[in-house]
Amino acid sequence: MATRTGAWAAVAAAAVVAVLSAALSLYGSPLDAVLKRAFSLHNAHSVKGMEDALQLVRNIVPPLTAKKHKGQDGRVGVVGGCREYTGAPYFAAISALKVGADLSHVFCTQEAAPVIKAYSPELIVHPVLDSPDAVHDVGKWLPRLHALVVGPGLGRDDVLLSNVKDILEASKARGIPIVIDADGLWLIAQQPALIQGYQKAVLTPNHVEFSRLSEAVLGDPLDGQDRRGAVLRLSQALGNVTVVQKGERDVISDGKQVLECSQEGSGRRCGGQGDLLSGSLGVLVHWALQAGPERTDGFSPLLVAAFGACTLTRQCSHQAFQKHGRSTTTTDMIAEVGPAFSRLFET
Ligand SMILES: NC(=O)C1=CN([C@@H]2O[C@H](COP(=O)(O)OP(=O)(O)OC[C@H]3O[C@@H](n4cnc5c(N)ncnc54)[C@H](O)[C@@H]3O)[C@@H](O)[C@H]2O)[C@@H](O)CC1
Ligand SMILES: Nc1ncnc2c1ncn2[C@@H]1O[C@H](COP(=O)(O)OP(=O)(O)OP(=O)(O)O)[C@@H](O)[C@H]1O
Ligand SMILES: [Mg+2]
């Protein structure tokens, strides 16, 4: 009996490795050769691999029950929003709420706050980011937040960036998961030490942001030929911070494993799609860490969360484009978050 159980466990473990390897390729570990072989063997079954990776995301989604209180499924904060950019923090914060967070806060400048409030009565908007007490004003909310999304619509004003630097330090000290996007990545490119080794951080650069980070951290211009290697190396150099390089395919790495998302999206490249991704990721990161590695078959929870946010964003783009074609905008994509989520993760 014990032998049969052992044999079954070995077969099951081999199957898990093989199946996941269809969607994941693994570098730099002692298992490298075995897993690379498994990957190339099963690469042809990428649809199945994608399905298995999606199952890991489904495993982290908390059930909707009558037993929960408000806030339990996620209290997310977005740090961004200034005179020029009010759309980006709105897109990120409303996306977190639409994915399933219970409360979504925006910490922005005084000038941006009434505009963002006027977009939505559902967001809690704090006009504090340019106040002399910004760090204290945001800091007092930190104990109540499960995750922070830093950067959408932040701008590059030195005073704001200096406040955000201190907010990052305070968040790290509390162990709060942090998604860093847009101008938050500009700050990290100036001061990579700010995030070095913080393994509860996920960076979500677009093509240009990735090049900037790569140059700052590795001194390398971007190698467009080997995107997976480039993302893996950046993550490793940052001390296994998770990196999501957005593009025609999204490439995700925690410095140990590399995962690709090629869910069908659309040809529409309107602004704000990255904000939908970073806001969604804010809540998924919380869910993934809460679920723990048992629910993600030993894969990094942040990797699974990132895969979920990328898949969801692209599916929203696909669905919105089917309805609106060329006139698709991020607002149309946000209207698809519910149906896209159900289709991907609640089937
Ligand atoms: N409605 C809004 O308020 C929006 C505000 N946004 C904010 O705008 C600010 C600047 O963001 P940007 O993303 O423009 O950053 P950057 O100011 O660094 O500009 C990047 C530039 O690179 C270009 N680019 C992007 N992907 C490229 C690719 N694959 N190949 C070549 N060029 C490429 C873009 O057209 C852009 O001009 C951020 O704060 C951001 O959050 C954006 O999120 C878009 C929506
Ligand atoms: N060429 C592409 N083909 C398909 N999907 C893409 C392509 N480029 C980006 N995407 C998708 O669009 C989403 C946003 O990526 P993008 O590179 O536009 O981010 P961004 O520039 O930060 O956006 P934002 O305008 O919000 O700042 C991601 O989900 C990504 O997968
Ligand atoms: Mg962006």
Coordinates of N, CA, C and O and ligand atoms in Angstrom, one line a residue, residues 181-182 204 206 209 246 274-275, ligand 3:
D181 N 4.5 50.5 -10.7 CA 4.2 50.7 -12.1 C 4.6 52.2 -12.4 O 4.8 53.0 -11.6
A182 N 4.6 52.4 -13.7 CA 4.7 53.8 -14.3 C 5.7 54.7 -13.6 O 6.9 54.2 -13.6
T204 N 6.0 46.2 -12.8 CA 5.2 46.0 -14.0 C 5.6 46.9 -15.2 O 4.8 47.7 -15.6
N206 N 6.4 48.6 -18.8 CA 6.2 48.4 -20.3 C 7.6 48.4 -20.9 O 8.6 48.4 -20.2
E209 N 9.9 51.3 -19.9 CA 10.2 51.3 -18.5 C 11.2 50.2 -18.2 O 12.1 50.3 -17.4
K246 N 5.6 43.8 -19.8 CA 4.4 43.8 -20.6 C 4.8 43.9 -22.1 O 5.8 44.6 -22.4
G274 N -2.3 49.4 -18.9 CA -1.3 49.0 -17.9 C -1.8 49.3 -16.5 O -1.5 48.6 -15.5
D275 N -2.6 50.4 -16.3 CA -3.1 50.7 -15.0 C -4.2 49.7 -14.6 O -4.3 49.3 -13.4
Ligands
MG3 MG 2.0 52.3 -17.7

